[in-house]
Amino acid sequence: TDPVIEVEKLNFYYGSTEALHNIDLQFPRRQVTALIGPSGCGKSTFLRCLNRMNDMIDGTRVEGSLRLNGMEINAANLDVIELRRRVGMVFQKSNPFPKTIFENVVYGMRIAGIRDRTVLAETCEKALRGAGLWDEVKDRLNQSALGLSGGQMQRLCIARAIAVNPEVILMDEPCSALDPKSTARVEELIGELRENYTIIIVTHNMQQAARVSDYTAFFFEGLLVEFGLTNQLFMKP
Ligand code: ADP
Ligand code: ADP
């Protein structure tokens, strides 16, 4: 196997409270892995370890090893901005900026210092096509992203993530604020994105995990209790 992310003996603490204990997990390349388990079991904390979003929370501590294509994610001298380009994140509530649709998509490219109009425009179109949104927004790229529907905003955030060519896309309950139709659209999109990206999705919805994922990781009280092919895990009596 050729995992994209390898996690070894991961412990995570909020102050003196241990939220993750001795997690060993490898994420298969170009597959969808669902993280499931009851509220408070550590799924979001685990996801935030993968792009160091926990760094923003005071008093946290990580032990163990997390490698992205061989690179240690917790290295002290790591370029965290570059890490977050390589490990994109889509949140539960989509968070477009109060700017144009175009500027929302090219946000990460601007941070990366890309200024060429043609490159920005071409990449914007490609990312919006990849997120299944191009036909809906191509005539209003210069209008505010805040005029989009909830489902469109969520796909816009996916376009923003893929515009900078990440290796992994993290999704934290990406459909929990969406209606059934938009949820189905995003699930279909996840199926398409797995051709090119490794996707890790947190969901509290077992049916959704069964529908969209190739692999499933069950967490319980800070422990990884089961990991395997979704088809096999969900067939167990
Ligand atoms: P979810 O289960 O969807 O992660 P929560 O309501 O548990 O939502 O958490 C919402 C926010 O509050 C998250 O950013 C989380 O990190 C933070 N949070 C959760 N538990 C605590 C806690 N015990 N102390 C401080 N912040 C917390
Ligand atoms: P899940 O995503 O599975 O709902 P979380 O990762 O949000 O679980 O939370 C795991 C544990 O860590 C919970 O006990 C939660 O209260 C605690 N926790 C989460 N965020 C914080 C925080 N910012 N500060 C302190 N404790 C937190």
Coordinates of N, CA and C in Angstrom, one line a residue, residues 25-124:
L25 N -3.2 5.0 12.2 CA -4.1 5.0 11.1 C -3.4 5.4 9.8
Q26 N -3.7 4.7 8.7 CA -3.1 5.1 7.4 C -4.2 5.3 6.4
F27 N -4.2 6.4 5.7 CA -5.2 6.8 4.8 C -4.8 6.4 3.3
P28 N -5.6 5.5 2.7 CA -5.3 5.1 1.4 C -5.5 6.2 0.3
R29 N -4.6 6.2 -0.6 CA -4.5 7.3 -1.7 C -5.8 7.2 -2.6
R30 N -6.3 8.4 -2.9 CA -7.4 8.5 -3.8 C -8.6 7.6 -3.4
Q31 N -8.9 7.6 -2.1 CA -10.0 6.9 -1.6 C -10.7 7.9 -0.6
V32 N -12.0 7.6 -0.3 CA -12.7 8.3 0.7 C -12.7 7.5 2.0
T33 N -12.3 8.2 3.0 CA -12.3 7.5 4.3 C -13.3 8.4 5.2
A34 N -14.3 7.7 5.8 CA -15.2 8.3 6.7 C -14.8 8.1 8.1
L35 N -14.8 9.2 8.9 CA -14.6 9.1 10.4 C -15.9 9.2 11.0
I36 N -16.3 8.2 11.8 CA -17.6 8.2 12.4 C -17.4 7.9 13.9
G37 N -18.5 8.1 14.7 CA -18.5 7.9 16.1 C -19.3 8.9 16.8
P38 N -19.7 8.7 18.1 CA -20.6 9.6 18.8 C -20.0 11.0 19.0
S39 N -20.8 11.9 19.2 CA -20.4 13.3 19.5 C -19.4 13.3 20.6
G40 N -18.3 14.0 20.5 CA -17.3 14.2 21.5 C -16.3 13.1 21.5
C41 N -16.3 12.1 20.5 CA -15.3 11.0 20.5 C -14.0 11.4 20.0
G42 N -13.9 12.6 19.4 CA -12.6 13.1 18.9 C -12.4 13.3 17.4
K43 N -13.5 13.1 16.7 CA -13.4 13.2 15.2 C -12.8 14.5 14.7
S44 N -13.4 15.6 15.2 CA -13.0 16.9 14.7 C -11.6 17.2 15.2
T45 N -11.3 16.8 16.4 CA -9.9 17.0 16.9 C -8.9 16.3 16.0
F46 N -9.2 15.1 15.7 CA -8.4 14.3 14.8 C -8.2 15.0 13.5
L47 N -9.3 15.4 12.9 CA -9.2 16.1 11.6 C -8.3 17.3 11.7
R48 N -8.4 18.1 12.8 CA -7.6 19.3 12.9 C -6.2 19.0 13.2
C49 N -5.9 17.8 13.6 CA -4.4 17.4 13.7 C -3.8 17.4 12.4
L50 N -4.6 17.0 11.3 CA -4.0 16.8 10.0 C -3.6 18.0 9.3
N51 N -4.2 19.2 9.6 CA -3.7 20.4 9.0 C -3.3 21.4 10.1
R52 N -3.1 21.0 11.3 CA -2.6 21.8 12.4 C -3.5 23.0 12.7
M53 N -4.8 22.7 12.5 CA -5.8 23.7 12.9 C -5.9 23.8 14.5
N54 N -5.5 22.7 15.1 CA -5.5 22.8 16.6 C -4.5 23.7 17.2
D55 N -3.5 24.1 16.3 CA -2.5 25.1 16.8 C -3.1 26.4 17.2
M56 N -4.3 26.7 16.7 CA -4.9 27.9 17.0 C -5.6 27.9 18.4
I57 N -5.7 26.7 19.0 CA -6.4 26.5 20.3 C -5.3 26.5 21.3
D58 N -5.4 27.4 22.3 CA -4.4 27.5 23.4 C -4.3 26.2 24.2
G59 N -3.1 25.8 24.7 CA -3.0 24.7 25.6 C -3.1 23.3 25.1
T60 N -3.0 23.2 23.7 CA -3.1 21.9 23.2 C -1.7 21.3 23.0
R61 N -1.7 20.0 23.0 CA -0.4 19.3 22.8 C -0.6 18.0 22.0
V62 N 0.4 17.7 21.1 CA 0.3 16.5 20.3 C 1.5 15.6 20.6
E63 N 1.3 14.3 20.7 CA 2.4 13.4 20.7 C 2.3 12.4 19.6
G64 N 3.4 11.8 19.2 CA 3.3 10.8 18.1 C 3.7 11.4 16.8
S65 N 3.4 10.7 15.7 CA 3.8 11.1 14.4 C 2.7 11.1 13.4
L66 N 2.7 12.2 12.6 CA 1.7 12.3 11.5 C 2.5 12.6 10.3
R67 N 2.4 11.8 9.3 CA 3.2 12.1 8.0 C 2.3 12.2 6.8
L68 N 2.6 13.3 6.1 CA 1.9 13.5 4.8 C 2.9 13.2 3.7
N69 N 2.6 12.2 2.9 CA 3.6 11.7 1.9 C 5.0 11.8 2.4
G70 N 5.2 11.3 3.6 CA 6.5 11.2 4.2 C 7.0 12.4 5.0
M71 N 6.3 13.5 4.9 CA 6.7 14.7 5.6 C 6.0 14.8 7.0
E72 N 6.8 15.1 8.0 CA 6.2 15.1 9.3 C 5.4 16.4 9.5
I73 N 4.1 16.2 9.7 CA 3.2 17.4 9.9 C 3.5 18.2 11.1
N74 N 4.0 17.5 12.2 CA 4.2 18.3 13.4 C 5.6 18.9 13.5
A75 N 6.4 18.8 12.5 CA 7.7 19.4 12.5 C 7.7 20.8 12.9
A76 N 8.6 21.3 13.8 CA 8.5 22.6 14.4 C 8.7 23.7 13.3
N77 N 9.5 23.4 12.3 CA 9.9 24.4 11.3 C 9.0 24.2 10.0
L78 N 7.9 23.5 10.2 CA 7.0 23.3 9.0 C 6.3 24.6 8.6
D79 N 6.2 24.8 7.3 CA 5.4 25.9 6.8 C 3.9 25.6 6.8
V80 N 3.2 26.1 7.8 CA 1.8 25.7 8.1 C 0.9 26.2 6.9
I81 N 1.2 27.3 6.4 CA 0.4 27.8 5.2 C 0.5 26.8 4.1
E82 N 1.7 26.4 3.8 CA 1.9 25.4 2.7 C 1.2 24.1 3.1
L83 N 1.3 23.7 4.3 CA 0.5 22.5 4.8 C -0.9 22.6 4.5
R84 N -1.5 23.8 4.7 CA -3.0 23.9 4.6 C -3.3 24.1 3.1
R85 N -2.4 24.4 2.2 CA -2.6 24.3 0.8 C -2.7 22.8 0.4
R86 N -1.7 22.0 1.0 CA -1.7 20.6 0.6 C -2.8 19.8 1.2
V87 N -3.3 20.2 2.4 CA -4.4 19.5 3.1 C -5.5 20.5 3.2
G88 N -6.4 20.6 2.2 CA -7.5 21.5 2.1 C -8.6 21.1 3.1
M89 N -9.4 22.1 3.5 CA -10.5 21.8 4.5 C -11.8 22.5 4.1
V90 N -12.8 21.7 4.2 CA -14.2 22.2 4.0 C -15.0 22.0 5.3
F91 N -15.6 23.1 5.7 CA -16.2 23.1 7.1 C -17.6 22.7 7.0
Q92 N -18.2 22.5 8.2 CA -19.6 22.2 8.4 C -20.5 23.3 7.8
K93 N -20.2 24.5 8.2 CA -20.9 25.6 7.7 C -20.0 26.3 6.7
S94 N -20.4 26.4 5.4 CA -19.6 27.0 4.4 C -19.3 28.4 4.8
N95 N -18.1 28.9 4.5 CA -17.7 30.2 5.0 C -17.1 31.0 3.9
P96 N -18.0 31.3 2.8 CA -17.4 32.2 1.8 C -17.1 33.6 2.4
F97 N -16.1 34.3 1.8 CA -15.9 35.6 2.2 C -16.9 36.6 1.5
P98 N -17.1 37.7 2.1 CA -18.0 38.7 1.5 C -17.3 39.4 0.3
K99 N -17.0 38.5 -0.7 CA -16.3 39.0 -1.9 C -16.9 38.3 -3.1
T100 N -16.4 38.5 -4.3 CA -17.0 37.9 -5.4 C -16.7 36.4 -5.4
I101 N -17.5 35.7 -6.3 CA -17.3 34.3 -6.4 C -15.9 34.0 -6.9
F102 N -15.5 34.8 -7.9 CA -14.1 34.6 -8.4 C -13.1 34.8 -7.3
E103 N -13.2 35.8 -6.5 CA -12.1 36.0 -5.5 C -12.2 34.9 -4.4
N104 N -13.3 34.4 -4.2 CA -13.4 33.2 -3.2 C -12.7 32.0 -3.7
V105 N -12.8 31.8 -5.0 CA -12.2 30.6 -5.6 C -10.7 30.7 -5.6
V106 N -10.2 31.9 -6.0 CA -8.7 32.1 -6.2 C -8.0 32.6 -4.9
Y107 N -8.7 32.6 -3.8 CA -8.2 33.0 -2.5 C -6.8 32.4 -2.2
G108 N -6.8 31.0 -2.2 CA -5.6 30.3 -1.9 C -4.5 30.6 -2.9
M109 N -4.8 30.8 -4.1 CA -3.8 31.1 -5.2 C -3.2 32.4 -4.9
R110 N -4.0 33.4 -4.5 CA -3.4 34.7 -4.2 C -2.5 34.6 -3.0
I111 N -2.8 33.8 -2.0 CA -1.9 33.6 -0.9 C -0.6 33.0 -1.4
A112 N -0.7 32.1 -2.4 CA 0.5 31.4 -2.9 C 1.3 32.4 -3.8
G113 N 0.8 33.6 -4.0 CA 1.5 34.6 -4.8 C 1.3 34.6 -6.3
I114 N 0.2 33.9 -6.7 CA -0.1 33.8 -8.1 C -0.9 35.1 -8.5
R115 N -0.4 35.9 -9.5 CA -1.0 37.1 -9.9 C -1.5 37.2 -11.3
D116 N -1.0 36.3 -12.1 CA -1.3 36.3 -13.6 C -2.8 36.1 -13.8
R117 N -3.5 37.1 -14.4 CA -4.9 37.1 -14.6 C -5.4 35.8 -15.3
T118 N -4.6 35.5 -16.4 CA -5.0 34.3 -17.2 C -5.0 33.1 -16.4
V119 N -3.9 32.9 -15.6 CA -3.7 31.7 -14.8 C -4.9 31.6 -13.8
L120 N -5.1 32.8 -13.1 CA -6.2 32.8 -12.1 C -7.6 32.5 -12.7
A121 N -7.8 33.0 -13.9 CA -9.1 32.8 -14.6 C -9.3 31.4 -15.0
E122 N -8.2 30.8 -15.6 CA -8.3 29.4 -16.0 C -8.4 28.4 -14.9
T123 N -7.7 28.7 -13.8 CA -7.8 27.8 -12.7 C -9.1 27.9 -12.0
C124 N -9.6 29.1 -11.9 CA -11.0 29.4 -11.3 C -12.0 28.5 -12.1

